[in-house]
């Protein structure tokens, strides 16, 4: 037993040493595992942070894109950007409308999206580094738009090579044309009476004219002054209507009575031209400004007599048709070709300027008719058989009396 003691004593340190190594190994293993767990956790944290950063950046980019699209759509002018391969990189809503671009626009080749040679030439120039500013006409079916095009090259971007701005100036060009036409027509219309006045005045000034000639010249002066006065009045009236300055004084009026009054005013003039004037009127009460509707009917009757041959017939009619009070003026004159039936309502428009030199008028009467009728909430229509005559129909809202009277 005693002999065993030293050996036991020798065994203990060996066992203890082994246990320590084992514990050390276990501890080292545990530490290793914790470090690994820490590393995994750190990696996971880093990944999460990265994911969040990417997400935040994506949100920011999306917000920026939304903001950019809102700004671009709010500009009100067309914007198209191209990439280096000549594909559309961006197009705002106005550009899609104005140019009639077919979806999907972004990513499609520019020559497919925009079918216009002048625009392509400007795109080409921009991709070569040259900016272009020019007026182009964009055709979309029957419609034509005038557009100011600015194309600018973009440097220092990987995504965008050129930006094009399309500014629609159709309305401005139209107004400009109306202004030019107006001045041309106005000077043309004023020149004839002025020339008549000048020659009459010069002849009278030279003296030595017979009493009969003097009377004839005085009549010319009076007629031409009358013509100028009517022109100025009609223009002032048209301007007032177009500017919205004309206030209607509406009241219930029987159009049959109004037509008979106008017929009475024109009876003498019709007789002078050997034109018969008759009324086939039914009671038709409408809520109108009598003075203005008198003006509408007078302009129509004036034309009907003017454009009727001697021996012709002009007939005035009134009636109620459902909710409408109708005024119609027929004539048996030369008629109006189909292609002219819209245009005769434009200011200063006369079908045959050279022929109408013989017939007094400035081409403002029907423009006034159209505007005054519209102001009453009505419409004016024309039907005509060339060589046989024309019929102008003014359709006005019937007064409540006429309307309910008929329906009830
Ligand atoms: P104006 O009679 O002063 O020339 P309007 O505006 O009244 O001007 O008419 C414009 C044109 O329309 C006339 O010049 C004429 O060519 C045509 N027109 C108008 N009414 C008739 C009609 N009843 N018959 C034939 N042509 C007409």
Tab-separated table of C-alpha atoms and ligand atoms in Angstrom:
chain	number	residue	atom	x	y	z
A	1	UNK	CA	0.000	0.000	0.000
A	2	UNK	CA	2.823	2.299	1.091
A	3	UNK	CA	4.689	1.379	-2.033
A	4	UNK	CA	1.696	2.626	-3.926
A	5	UNK	CA	1.753	6.040	-2.316
A	6	UNK	CA	4.670	7.492	-4.318
A	7	UNK	CA	3.279	6.091	-7.505
A	8	UNK	CA	-0.107	7.660	-6.654
A	9	UNK	CA	1.717	10.833	-5.860
A	10	UNK	CA	3.388	10.701	-9.279
A	11	UNK	CA	0.140	9.961	-11.059
A	12	UNK	CA	-1.692	12.996	-9.691
A	13	UNK	CA	0.425	15.662	-11.295
A	14	UNK	CA	0.165	13.776	-14.596
A	15	UNK	CA	-3.623	13.625	-14.311
A	16	UNK	CA	-3.807	17.218	-13.177
A	17	UNK	CA	-1.612	18.264	-16.067
A	18	UNK	CA	-3.840	16.358	-18.491
A	19	UNK	CA	-6.967	17.931	-17.033
A	20	UNK	CA	-5.480	21.423	-17.324
A	21	UNK	CA	-4.565	20.793	-20.935
A	22	UNK	CA	-8.065	19.509	-21.520
A	23	UNK	CA	-9.657	22.481	-19.798
A	24	UNK	CA	-7.363	24.787	-21.669
A	25	UNK	CA	-8.333	23.118	-24.878
A	26	UNK	CA	-12.041	23.336	-24.038
A	27	UNK	CA	-11.640	26.985	-23.049
A	28	UNK	CA	-9.704	27.692	-26.191
A	29	UNK	CA	-12.420	25.934	-28.151
A	30	UNK	CA	-15.096	27.978	-26.417
A	31	UNK	CA	-13.194	31.216	-27.013
A	32	UNK	CA	-12.732	30.247	-30.631
A	33	UNK	CA	-16.439	29.536	-30.959
A	34	UNK	CA	-17.361	32.861	-29.288
A	35	UNK	CA	-14.990	34.755	-31.599
A	36	UNK	CA	-16.577	33.015	-34.533
A	37	UNK	CA	-20.055	33.860	-33.196
A	38	UNK	CA	-18.907	37.442	-32.669
A	39	UNK	CA	-17.542	37.565	-36.180
A	40	UNK	CA	-20.763	36.119	-37.611
A	41	UNK	CA	-22.789	38.622	-35.561
A	42	UNK	CA	-20.536	41.465	-36.678
A	43	UNK	CA	-20.894	40.352	-40.260
A	44	UNK	CA	-24.672	40.122	-39.881
A	45	UNK	CA	-24.697	43.621	-38.336
A	46	UNK	CA	-22.592	44.949	-41.141
A	47	UNK	CA	-24.862	43.295	-43.699
A	48	UNK	CA	-27.946	44.762	-41.984
A	49	UNK	CA	-26.359	48.212	-41.887
A	50	UNK	CA	-25.470	47.886	-45.560
A	51	UNK	CA	-28.999	46.722	-46.391
A	52	UNK	CA	-30.453	49.669	-44.495
A	53	UNK	CA	-28.076	52.082	-46.195
A	54	UNK	CA	-29.010	50.706	-49.614
A	55	UNK	CA	-32.693	50.864	-48.720
A	56	UNK	CA	-32.389	54.485	-47.533
A	57	UNK	CA	-30.463	55.361	-50.667
A	58	UNK	CA	-33.071	53.590	-52.827
A	59	UNK	CA	-35.862	55.461	-51.025
A	60	UNK	CA	-33.955	58.718	-51.545
A	61	UNK	CA	-33.418	57.923	-55.221
A	62	UNK	CA	-37.092	56.991	-55.660
A	63	UNK	CA	-38.130	60.211	-53.917
A	64	UNK	CA	-35.772	62.191	-56.118
A	65	UNK	CA	-37.167	60.480	-59.199
A	66	UNK	CA	-40.743	61.233	-58.140
A	67	UNK	CA	-39.792	64.860	-57.448
A	68	UNK	CA	-37.968	65.097	-60.784
A	69	UNK	CA	-40.978	63.652	-62.653
A	70	UNK	CA	-43.313	66.039	-60.825
A	71	UNK	CA	-41.150	69.033	-61.725
A	72	UNK	CA	-40.857	67.866	-65.332
A	73	UNK	CA	-44.599	67.258	-65.636
A	74	UNK	CA	-45.303	70.613	-63.991
A	75	UNK	CA	-43.161	72.563	-66.463
A	76	UNK	CA	-45.986	72.638	-68.979
A	77	UNK	CA	-43.538	72.328	-71.889
A	78	UNK	CA	-42.316	69.107	-73.500
A	79	UNK	CA	-38.950	67.722	-72.325
A	80	UNK	CA	-37.195	64.737	-73.922
A	81	UNK	CA	-33.731	63.481	-72.963
A	82	UNK	CA	-31.681	61.109	-75.136
A	83	UNK	CA	-28.899	58.718	-74.171
A	84	UNK	CA	-25.724	58.223	-76.195
A	85	UNK	CA	-27.299	55.389	-78.174
A	86	UNK	CA	-30.061	57.797	-79.313
A	87	UNK	CA	-32.684	56.104	-77.191
A	88	UNK	CA	-35.197	58.129	-75.190
A	89	UNK	CA	-33.906	58.308	-71.612
A	90	UNK	CA	-36.752	60.454	-70.320
A	91	UNK	CA	-39.907	62.148	-71.645
A	92	UNK	CA	-42.374	64.162	-69.590
A	93	UNK	CA	-46.167	64.014	-69.941
A	94	UNK	CA	-46.392	67.217	-72.034
A	95	UNK	CA	-43.876	65.813	-74.553
A	96	UNK	CA	-45.943	62.625	-74.850
A	97	UNK	CA	-49.106	64.685	-75.553
A	98	UNK	CA	-47.530	67.286	-77.812
A	99	UNK	CA	-45.511	64.885	-79.973
A	100	UNK	CA	-48.040	62.045	-79.809
A	101	UNK	CA	-45.351	59.647	-78.488
A	102	UNK	CA	-46.308	55.994	-78.337
A	103	UNK	CA	-45.807	54.142	-75.031
A	104	UNK	CA	-43.442	52.769	-73.854
A	105	UNK	CA	-41.456	55.879	-74.657
A	106	UNK	CA	-38.458	55.473	-72.355
A	107	UNK	CA	-35.902	53.113	-73.851
A	108	UNK	CA	-37.312	53.261	-77.358
A	109	UNK	CA	-35.185	54.635	-80.220
A	110	UNK	CA	-35.684	58.382	-80.723
A	111	UNK	CA	-36.348	57.996	-84.465
A	112	UNK	CA	-39.275	55.694	-83.623
A	113	UNK	CA	-40.678	57.799	-80.796
A	114	UNK	CA	-40.552	61.152	-82.609
A	115	UNK	CA	-41.372	61.034	-86.294
A	116	UNK	CA	-40.165	64.400	-87.491
A	117	UNK	CA	-37.150	65.043	-89.729
A	118	UNK	CA	-36.385	68.508	-88.301
A	119	UNK	CA	-36.393	67.153	-84.734
A	120	UNK	CA	-34.087	64.259	-85.736
A	121	UNK	CA	-31.664	66.678	-87.380
A	122	UNK	CA	-31.550	68.693	-84.144
A	123	UNK	CA	-30.984	65.479	-82.102
A	124	UNK	CA	-28.107	64.497	-84.445
A	125	UNK	CA	-26.534	67.928	-84.091
A	126	UNK	CA	-26.784	67.762	-80.284
A	127	UNK	CA	-25.071	64.341	-80.236
A	128	UNK	CA	-22.249	65.967	-82.240
A	129	UNK	CA	-22.102	68.684	-79.563
A	130	UNK	CA	-24.053	71.383	-81.423
A	131	UNK	CA	-27.117	73.077	-79.879
A	132	UNK	CA	-30.144	73.932	-82.064
A	133	UNK	CA	-33.001	76.421	-81.636
A	134	UNK	CA	-35.654	76.506	-84.357
A	135	UNK	CA	-39.367	76.602	-85.076
A	136	UNK	CA	-40.753	73.240	-86.208
A	137	UNK	CA	-44.185	72.122	-87.332
A	138	UNK	CA	-45.447	68.944	-85.735
A	139	UNK	CA	-48.253	67.245	-87.634
A	140	UNK	CA	-50.648	65.069	-85.704
A	141	UNK	CA	-53.408	63.844	-87.998
A	142	UNK	CA	-55.309	66.880	-89.258
A	143	UNK	CA	-53.858	69.016	-86.473
A	144	UNK	CA	-50.717	71.101	-86.886
A	145	UNK	CA	-48.755	72.477	-83.932
A	146	UNK	CA	-46.054	75.141	-84.141
A	147	UNK	CA	-43.303	74.343	-81.691
A	148	UNK	CA	-40.149	76.179	-80.666
A	149	UNK	CA	-37.488	73.489	-80.333
A	150	UNK	CA	-34.308	73.874	-78.248
A	151	UNK	CA	-31.924	70.896	-78.240
A	152	UNK	CA	-28.782	71.099	-76.086
A	153	UNK	CA	-25.905	68.602	-75.825
A	154	UNK	CA	-25.190	67.336	-72.277
A	155	UNK	CA	-21.603	66.647	-71.253
A	156	UNK	CA	-20.351	64.851	-68.124
A	157	UNK	CA	-23.284	62.415	-67.812
A	158	UNK	CA	-23.200	58.673	-68.499
A	159	UNK	CA	-26.942	58.471	-68.905
A	160	UNK	CA	-27.954	61.579	-70.845
A	161	UNK	CA	-26.382	62.931	-74.036
A	162	UNK	CA	-28.898	65.593	-75.099
A	163	UNK	CA	-31.977	67.360	-73.767
A	164	UNK	CA	-34.737	68.750	-76.000
A	165	UNK	CA	-37.301	71.341	-74.916
A	166	UNK	CA	-40.519	71.645	-76.980
A	167	UNK	CA	-42.437	74.925	-76.426
A	168	UNK	CA	-45.885	74.975	-78.072
A	169	UNK	CA	-46.355	78.385	-79.731
A	170	UNK	CA	-49.372	77.442	-81.900
A	171	UNK	CA	-51.694	79.918	-80.178
A	172	UNK	CA	-49.173	82.753	-80.385
A	173	UNK	CA	-48.537	82.053	-84.106
A	174	UNK	CA	-52.287	81.925	-84.727
A	175	UNK	CA	-52.834	85.262	-82.969
A	176	UNK	CA	-49.939	86.735	-84.905
A	177	UNK	CA	-51.515	85.567	-88.182
A	178	UNK	CA	-54.927	86.939	-87.130
A	179	UNK	CA	-53.293	90.306	-86.352
A	180	UNK	CA	-51.486	90.382	-89.717
A	181	UNK	CA	-54.631	89.336	-91.627
A	182	UNK	CA	-56.661	91.900	-89.720
A	183	UNK	CA	-54.299	94.741	-90.645
A	184	UNK	CA	-54.179	93.630	-94.295
A	185	UNK	CA	-57.975	93.333	-94.498
A	186	UNK	CA	-58.557	96.546	-92.613
A	187	UNK	CA	-56.275	98.602	-94.851
A	188	UNK	CA	-57.795	96.942	-97.913
A	189	UNK	CA	-61.346	97.732	-96.775
A	190	UNK	CA	-60.517	101.315	-95.808
A	191	UNK	CA	-58.625	102.053	-99.020
A	192	UNK	CA	-61.682	101.802	-101.315
A	193	UNK	CA	-63.883	104.362	-99.522
A	194	UNK	CA	-60.870	106.612	-98.932
A	195	UNK	CA	-60.003	106.557	-102.642
A	196	UNK	CA	-63.632	107.468	-103.480
A	197	UNK	CA	-63.566	110.327	-100.983
A	198	UNK	CA	-60.236	111.664	-102.225
A	199	UNK	CA	-61.248	111.710	-105.878
A	200	UNK	CA	-64.625	113.346	-105.071
A	201	UNK	CA	-62.951	115.936	-102.838
A	202	UNK	CA	-60.277	116.743	-105.481
A	203	UNK	CA	-62.860	117.159	-108.233
A	204	UNK	CA	-64.982	119.426	-106.051
A	205	UNK	CA	-61.889	121.425	-105.042
A	206	UNK	CA	-60.842	122.031	-108.670
A	207	UNK	CA	-64.271	123.572	-109.187
A	208	UNK	CA	-66.078	124.070	-112.490
A	209	UNK	CA	-68.318	121.057	-112.078
A	210	UNK	CA	-71.930	121.116	-113.170
A	211	UNK	CA	-74.694	121.152	-110.568
A	212	UNK	CA	-75.617	117.568	-111.500
A	213	UNK	CA	-71.999	116.371	-111.107
A	214	UNK	CA	-71.689	118.188	-107.828
A	215	UNK	CA	-74.750	116.383	-106.556
A	216	UNK	CA	-73.380	113.037	-107.732
A	217	UNK	CA	-70.040	113.732	-106.006
A	218	UNK	CA	-71.780	114.738	-102.783
A	219	UNK	CA	-73.724	111.480	-102.894
A	220	UNK	CA	-70.418	109.568	-103.310
A	221	UNK	CA	-68.927	111.405	-100.325
A	222	UNK	CA	-71.985	110.628	-98.183
A	223	UNK	CA	-71.972	106.934	-99.245
A	224	UNK	CA	-68.267	106.430	-98.598
A	225	UNK	CA	-68.425	108.223	-95.249
A	226	UNK	CA	-71.353	105.992	-94.383
A	227	UNK	CA	-69.283	102.943	-95.321
A	228	UNK	CA	-66.354	104.034	-93.154
A	229	UNK	CA	-68.661	104.815	-90.266
A	230	UNK	CA	-70.263	101.354	-90.496
A	231	UNK	CA	-66.853	99.705	-90.635
A	232	UNK	CA	-65.711	101.501	-87.485
A	233	UNK	CA	-69.008	100.746	-85.706
A	234	UNK	CA	-68.925	97.060	-86.670
A	235	UNK	CA	-65.312	96.685	-85.586
A	236	UNK	CA	-65.985	98.393	-82.272
A	237	UNK	CA	-68.999	96.130	-81.776
A	238	UNK	CA	-66.994	92.976	-82.573
A	239	UNK	CA	-64.240	94.026	-80.198
A	240	UNK	CA	-66.753	94.696	-77.449
A	241	UNK	CA	-68.353	91.276	-77.915
A	242	UNK	CA	-65.011	89.452	-78.115
A	243	UNK	CA	-63.685	91.237	-75.045
A	244	UNK	CA	-66.808	90.129	-73.151
A	245	UNK	CA	-67.791	93.755	-72.513
A	246	UNK	CA	-71.269	93.455	-73.968
A	247	UNK	CA	-74.005	92.944	-71.398
A	248	UNK	CA	-77.232	91.485	-72.767
A	249	UNK	CA	-80.494	92.984	-71.492
A	250	UNK	CA	-82.668	89.912	-71.807
A	251	UNK	CA	-86.444	89.882	-71.685
A	252	UNK	CA	-89.221	87.707	-73.131
A	253	UNK	CA	-89.732	88.815	-76.743
A	254	UNK	CA	-91.981	87.404	-79.469
A	255	UNK	CA	-89.641	86.842	-82.417
A	256	UNK	CA	-92.609	87.078	-84.822
A	257	UNK	CA	-93.101	90.726	-83.832
A	258	UNK	CA	-89.374	91.421	-83.974
A	259	UNK	CA	-89.130	89.941	-87.506
A	260	UNK	CA	-92.052	92.024	-88.755
A	261	UNK	CA	-90.352	95.186	-87.409
A	262	UNK	CA	-87.083	94.330	-89.191
A	263	UNK	CA	-89.010	93.565	-92.406
A	264	UNK	CA	-90.664	97.000	-92.192
A	265	UNK	CA	-87.217	98.655	-91.859
A	266	UNK	CA	-85.955	96.889	-95.002
A	267	UNK	CA	-89.071	97.171	-97.169
A	268	UNK	CA	-87.863	100.234	-99.044
A	269	UNK	CA	-84.399	98.866	-99.694
A	270	UNK	CA	-85.854	95.578	-100.962
A	271	UNK	CA	-88.203	97.484	-103.269
A	272	UNK	CA	-85.258	99.519	-104.655
A	273	UNK	CA	-83.605	96.247	-105.673
A	274	UNK	CA	-86.915	94.736	-106.853
A	275	UNK	CA	-86.709	92.019	-104.225
A	276	UNK	CA	-89.916	90.814	-102.557
A	277	UNK	CA	-89.829	90.596	-98.789
A	278	UNK	CA	-92.322	88.383	-96.969
A	279	UNK	CA	-92.887	87.095	-93.430
A	280	UNK	CA	-94.187	83.637	-92.510
A	281	UNK	CA	-94.017	84.036	-88.793
A	282	UNK	CA	-95.453	81.978	-85.940
A	283	UNK	CA	-95.443	83.324	-82.378
A	284	UNK	CA	-92.121	82.331	-80.800
A	285	UNK	CA	-91.221	83.842	-77.457
A	286	UNK	CA	-87.547	83.774	-76.544
A	287	UNK	CA	-85.609	85.239	-73.630
A	288	UNK	CA	-83.376	87.638	-75.589
A	289	UNK	CA	-81.906	91.115	-75.806
A	290	UNK	CA	-84.264	92.529	-78.487
A	291	UNK	CA	-81.793	95.153	-79.723
A	292	UNK	CA	-79.080	92.527	-80.297
A	293	UNK	CA	-81.364	89.992	-81.970
A	294	UNK	CA	-82.654	92.802	-84.188
A	295	UNK	CA	-79.027	93.361	-85.171
A	296	UNK	CA	-78.598	89.621	-85.964
A	297	UNK	CA	-81.724	89.540	-88.133
A	298	UNK	CA	-80.899	92.876	-89.831
A	299	UNK	CA	-77.453	91.617	-90.862
A	300	UNK	CA	-79.009	88.445	-92.320
A	301	UNK	CA	-81.799	90.311	-94.143
A	302	UNK	CA	-79.304	92.886	-95.441
A	303	UNK	CA	-77.225	90.068	-96.969
A	304	UNK	CA	-80.285	88.221	-98.275
A	305	UNK	CA	-81.383	91.351	-100.192
A	306	UNK	CA	-77.826	92.216	-101.318
A	307	UNK	CA	-77.125	88.759	-102.717
A	308	UNK	CA	-80.541	88.288	-104.381
A	309	UNK	CA	-81.023	89.099	-108.060
A	310	UNK	CA	-83.772	91.577	-109.063
A	311	UNK	CA	-87.080	89.723	-108.907
A	312	UNK	CA	-85.810	87.577	-106.026
A	313	UNK	CA	-87.644	86.680	-102.848
A	314	UNK	CA	-86.545	87.039	-99.236
A	315	UNK	CA	-88.622	85.303	-96.591
A	316	UNK	CA	-88.443	85.634	-92.797
A	317	UNK	CA	-89.765	82.891	-90.516
A	318	UNK	CA	-90.100	82.325	-86.793
A	319	UNK	CA	-91.210	79.175	-84.984
A	320	UNK	CA	-90.801	77.084	-81.850
A	321	UNK	CA	-89.173	73.656	-82.092
A	322	UNK	CA	-89.051	71.896	-78.718
A	323	UNK	CA	-86.813	73.932	-76.427
A	324	UNK	CA	-85.695	76.196	-79.309
A	325	UNK	CA	-86.994	79.437	-80.758
A	326	UNK	CA	-86.067	79.559	-84.439
A	327	UNK	CA	-85.489	82.491	-86.754
A	328	UNK	CA	-84.869	81.721	-90.422
A	329	UNK	CA	-83.979	84.023	-93.314
A	330	UNK	CA	-84.296	82.524	-96.831
A	331	UNK	CA	-83.239	84.088	-100.070
A	332	UNK	CA	-83.349	83.078	-103.706
A	333	UNK	CA	-79.863	84.392	-104.459
A	334	UNK	CA	-76.735	82.825	-105.875
A	335	UNK	CA	-76.181	80.514	-102.876
A	336	UNK	CA	-73.009	79.683	-100.968
A	337	UNK	CA	-70.645	76.877	-102.094
A	338	UNK	CA	-70.272	74.106	-99.449
A	339	UNK	CA	-66.568	74.852	-98.868
A	340	UNK	CA	-67.345	78.458	-97.903
A	341	UNK	CA	-70.133	77.878	-95.380
A	342	UNK	CA	-67.829	77.929	-92.352
A	343	UNK	CA	-65.551	80.687	-93.559
A	344	UNK	CA	-68.225	83.294	-94.260
A	345	UNK	CA	-68.559	83.711	-90.483
A	346	UNK	CA	-64.899	84.811	-90.152
A	347	UNK	CA	-64.313	88.542	-89.883
A	348	UNK	CA	-63.533	90.279	-93.208
A	349	UNK	CA	-64.232	87.090	-95.164
A	350	UNK	CA	-66.095	87.614	-98.428
A	351	UNK	CA	-66.575	84.790	-100.927
A	352	UNK	CA	-65.391	86.537	-104.041
A	353	UNK	CA	-63.557	89.720	-103.174
A	354	UNK	CA	-63.437	91.032	-106.735
A	355	UNK	CA	-67.130	90.355	-107.396
A	356	UNK	CA	-68.141	91.621	-103.976
A	357	UNK	CA	-66.574	94.991	-104.820
A	358	UNK	CA	-69.867	95.593	-106.622
A	359	UNK	CA	-71.828	94.611	-103.517
A	360	UNK	CA	-71.181	96.855	-100.540
A	361	UNK	CA	-69.967	95.194	-97.360
A	362	UNK	CA	-66.886	94.603	-95.275
A	363	UNK	CA	-67.287	90.948	-94.320
A	364	UNK	CA	-68.080	91.726	-90.691
A	365	UNK	CA	-71.860	91.187	-90.656
A	366	UNK	CA	-71.856	87.402	-90.215
A	367	UNK	CA	-69.012	87.508	-87.661
A	368	UNK	CA	-71.262	89.750	-85.565
A	369	UNK	CA	-74.235	87.412	-86.154
A	370	UNK	CA	-72.222	84.429	-84.939
A	371	UNK	CA	-70.891	86.151	-81.826
A	372	UNK	CA	-74.217	87.687	-80.801
A	373	UNK	CA	-76.019	84.365	-81.283
A	374	UNK	CA	-73.407	82.548	-79.172
A	375	UNK	CA	-73.786	85.214	-76.495
A	376	UNK	CA	-77.480	84.252	-76.308
A	377	UNK	CA	-76.521	80.582	-75.917
A	378	UNK	CA	-77.651	79.859	-79.479
A	379	UNK	CA	-76.167	78.656	-82.777
A	380	UNK	CA	-76.423	79.736	-86.395
A	381	UNK	CA	-76.600	77.313	-89.313
A	382	UNK	CA	-76.555	77.797	-93.050
A	383	UNK	CA	-77.924	75.550	-95.759
A	384	UNK	CA	-77.674	76.525	-99.384
A	385	UNK	CA	-78.220	75.293	-102.880
A	386	UNK	CA	-75.823	77.090	-105.236
A	387	UNK	CA	-77.774	79.023	-107.862
A	388	UNK	CA	-81.038	78.642	-105.945
A	389	UNK	CA	-80.541	80.432	-102.646
A	390	UNK	CA	-79.548	80.155	-99.002
A	391	UNK	CA	-81.222	79.741	-95.661
A	392	UNK	CA	-79.678	81.079	-92.449
A	393	UNK	CA	-81.216	79.586	-89.292
A	394	UNK	CA	-80.633	81.119	-85.880
A	395	UNK	CA	-81.485	78.710	-83.058
A	396	UNK	CA	-82.084	80.386	-79.702
A	397	UNK	CA	-83.246	78.979	-76.370
A	398	UNK	CA	-87.041	79.449	-76.180
A	399	UNK	CA	-88.495	81.486	-73.327
A	400	UNK	CA	-90.075	79.403	-70.540
A	401	UNK	CA	-93.550	80.520	-71.723
A	402	UNK	CA	-93.144	79.204	-75.271
A	403	UNK	CA	-91.366	76.077	-74.162
A	404	UNK	CA	-93.758	74.966	-71.417
A	405	UNK	CA	-96.733	76.190	-73.498
A	406	UNK	CA	-95.777	73.823	-76.314
A	407	UNK	CA	-94.919	70.882	-74.142
A	408	UNK	CA	-97.778	71.284	-71.747
B	1	LIG	P1	-70.571	91.404	-96.024
B	1	LIG	O1	-71.984	91.099	-96.372
B	1	LIG	O2	-70.403	92.741	-95.428
B	1	LIG	O3	-69.615	91.121	-97.106
B	1	LIG	P2	-70.879	89.254	-94.167
B	1	LIG	O4	-70.007	88.812	-93.054
B	1	LIG	O5	-72.277	89.594	-93.830
B	1	LIG	O6	-70.139	90.449	-94.854
B	1	LIG	O7	-70.892	88.101	-95.262
B	1	LIG	C1	-69.658	87.524	-95.661
B	1	LIG	C2	-69.759	86.948	-97.044
B	1	LIG	O8	-70.624	85.810	-97.048
B	1	LIG	C3	-70.361	87.877	-98.049
B	1	LIG	O9	-69.408	88.781	-98.587
B	1	LIG	C4	-70.850	86.902	-99.116
B	1	LIG	O10	-69.759	86.499	-99.916
B	1	LIG	C5	-71.317	85.708	-98.274
B	1	LIG	N1	-72.775	85.768	-98.007
B	1	LIG	C6	-73.377	86.192	-96.868
B	1	LIG	N2	-74.707	86.066	-96.941
B	1	LIG	C7	-74.977	85.572	-98.160
B	1	LIG	C8	-76.186	85.210	-98.855
B	1	LIG	N3	-77.388	85.353	-98.297
B	1	LIG	N4	-76.056	84.700	-100.088
B	1	LIG	C9	-74.855	84.536	-100.684
B	1	LIG	N5	-73.685	84.866	-100.086
B	1	LIG	C10	-73.728	85.364	-98.845
